[in-house]
Amino acid sequence: MNNNLYKKIMGNKSTSQYWGQELLRDILIKDLLGTDDHSILYWAGKKIARKFPLRDALDVSLFFKQSGLGELSIISENKHEIKWTLNGEIVKARLESSADADFMFEAGILAQIAQQQMGVIAEAEMNPKEEKNGKVTIRVHMDPKSPTNDSDDISNFDLYSN
């Protein structure tokens, strides 16, 4: 996988700038965390979202792009679920280089942001069968009957949007 990941990332001008990030994320962190990597990365994503509370879906998409996580957009939304798609060259390269490419970090971010913005318990999931054509689908499930106080003390993070 390491050689394949390196070739995929460095062989594409639009993704080569992400090599350092991928070296840490898909090689070092997986080795350090072992079989717990999925759950720890999910928790880490939630932790990051608490440090960078975002105002709305446009800010979330911009934050993902600026952070080198990919292009994020909403497919559908209702009071029980927000369905996101994550794509872009970096996502496609990661999916093509490893059958076990992990996007739980991104899922954790989206779950926590939904919880903060909607004020209800939220958790995210990914179905590997929905990963295709260089795209990942992340579903954030919300429980409107389970309020949280997450939105009470949040001051939104201001993004550069040039």
Short mmCIF file of N, CA, C and O in Angstrom, two decimals, residues 53-55 59 156-160:
data_model
loop_
_atom_site.label_atom_id
_atom_site.label_comp_id
_atom_site.label_asym_id
_atom_site.label_seq_id
_atom_site.Cartn_x
_atom_site.Cartn_y
_atom_site.Cartn_z
N PRO A 53 -15.68 25.41 15.55
CA PRO A 53 -17.13 25.39 15.30
C PRO A 53 -17.50 26.25 14.08
O PRO A 53 -17.06 27.39 13.98
N LEU A 54 -18.24 25.66 13.18
CA LEU A 54 -18.57 26.33 11.93
C LEU A 54 -20.05 26.68 11.87
O LEU A 54 -20.89 25.99 12.43
N ARG A 55 -20.33 27.75 11.17
CA ARG A 55 -21.65 28.36 11.13
C ARG A 55 -22.67 27.57 10.32
O ARG A 55 -23.81 27.42 10.73
N ASP A 59 -19.60 26.97 5.22
CA ASP A 59 -18.36 27.04 6.00
C ASP A 59 -17.75 25.66 6.16
O ASP A 59 -16.53 25.51 6.11
N ASN A 156 -18.72 30.87 16.78
CA ASN A 156 -18.32 30.34 15.49
C ASN A 156 -16.91 30.73 15.11
O ASN A 156 -16.44 31.83 15.44
N PHE A 157 -16.25 29.85 14.43
CA PHE A 157 -14.90 30.05 13.93
C PHE A 157 -14.99 30.82 12.62
O PHE A 157 -15.80 30.48 11.76
N ASP A 158 -14.19 31.85 12.47
CA ASP A 158 -14.23 32.66 11.26
C ASP A 158 -13.18 32.17 10.26
O ASP A 158 -11.99 32.16 10.56
N LEU A 159 -13.66 31.77 9.09
CA LEU A 159 -12.79 31.25 8.02
C LEU A 159 -12.37 32.37 7.08
O LEU A 159 -13.12 33.34 6.88
N TYR A 160 -11.20 32.24 6.49
CA TYR A 160 -10.81 33.09 5.37
C TYR A 160 -11.53 32.56 4.16
O TYR A 160 -11.53 31.37 3.90
#
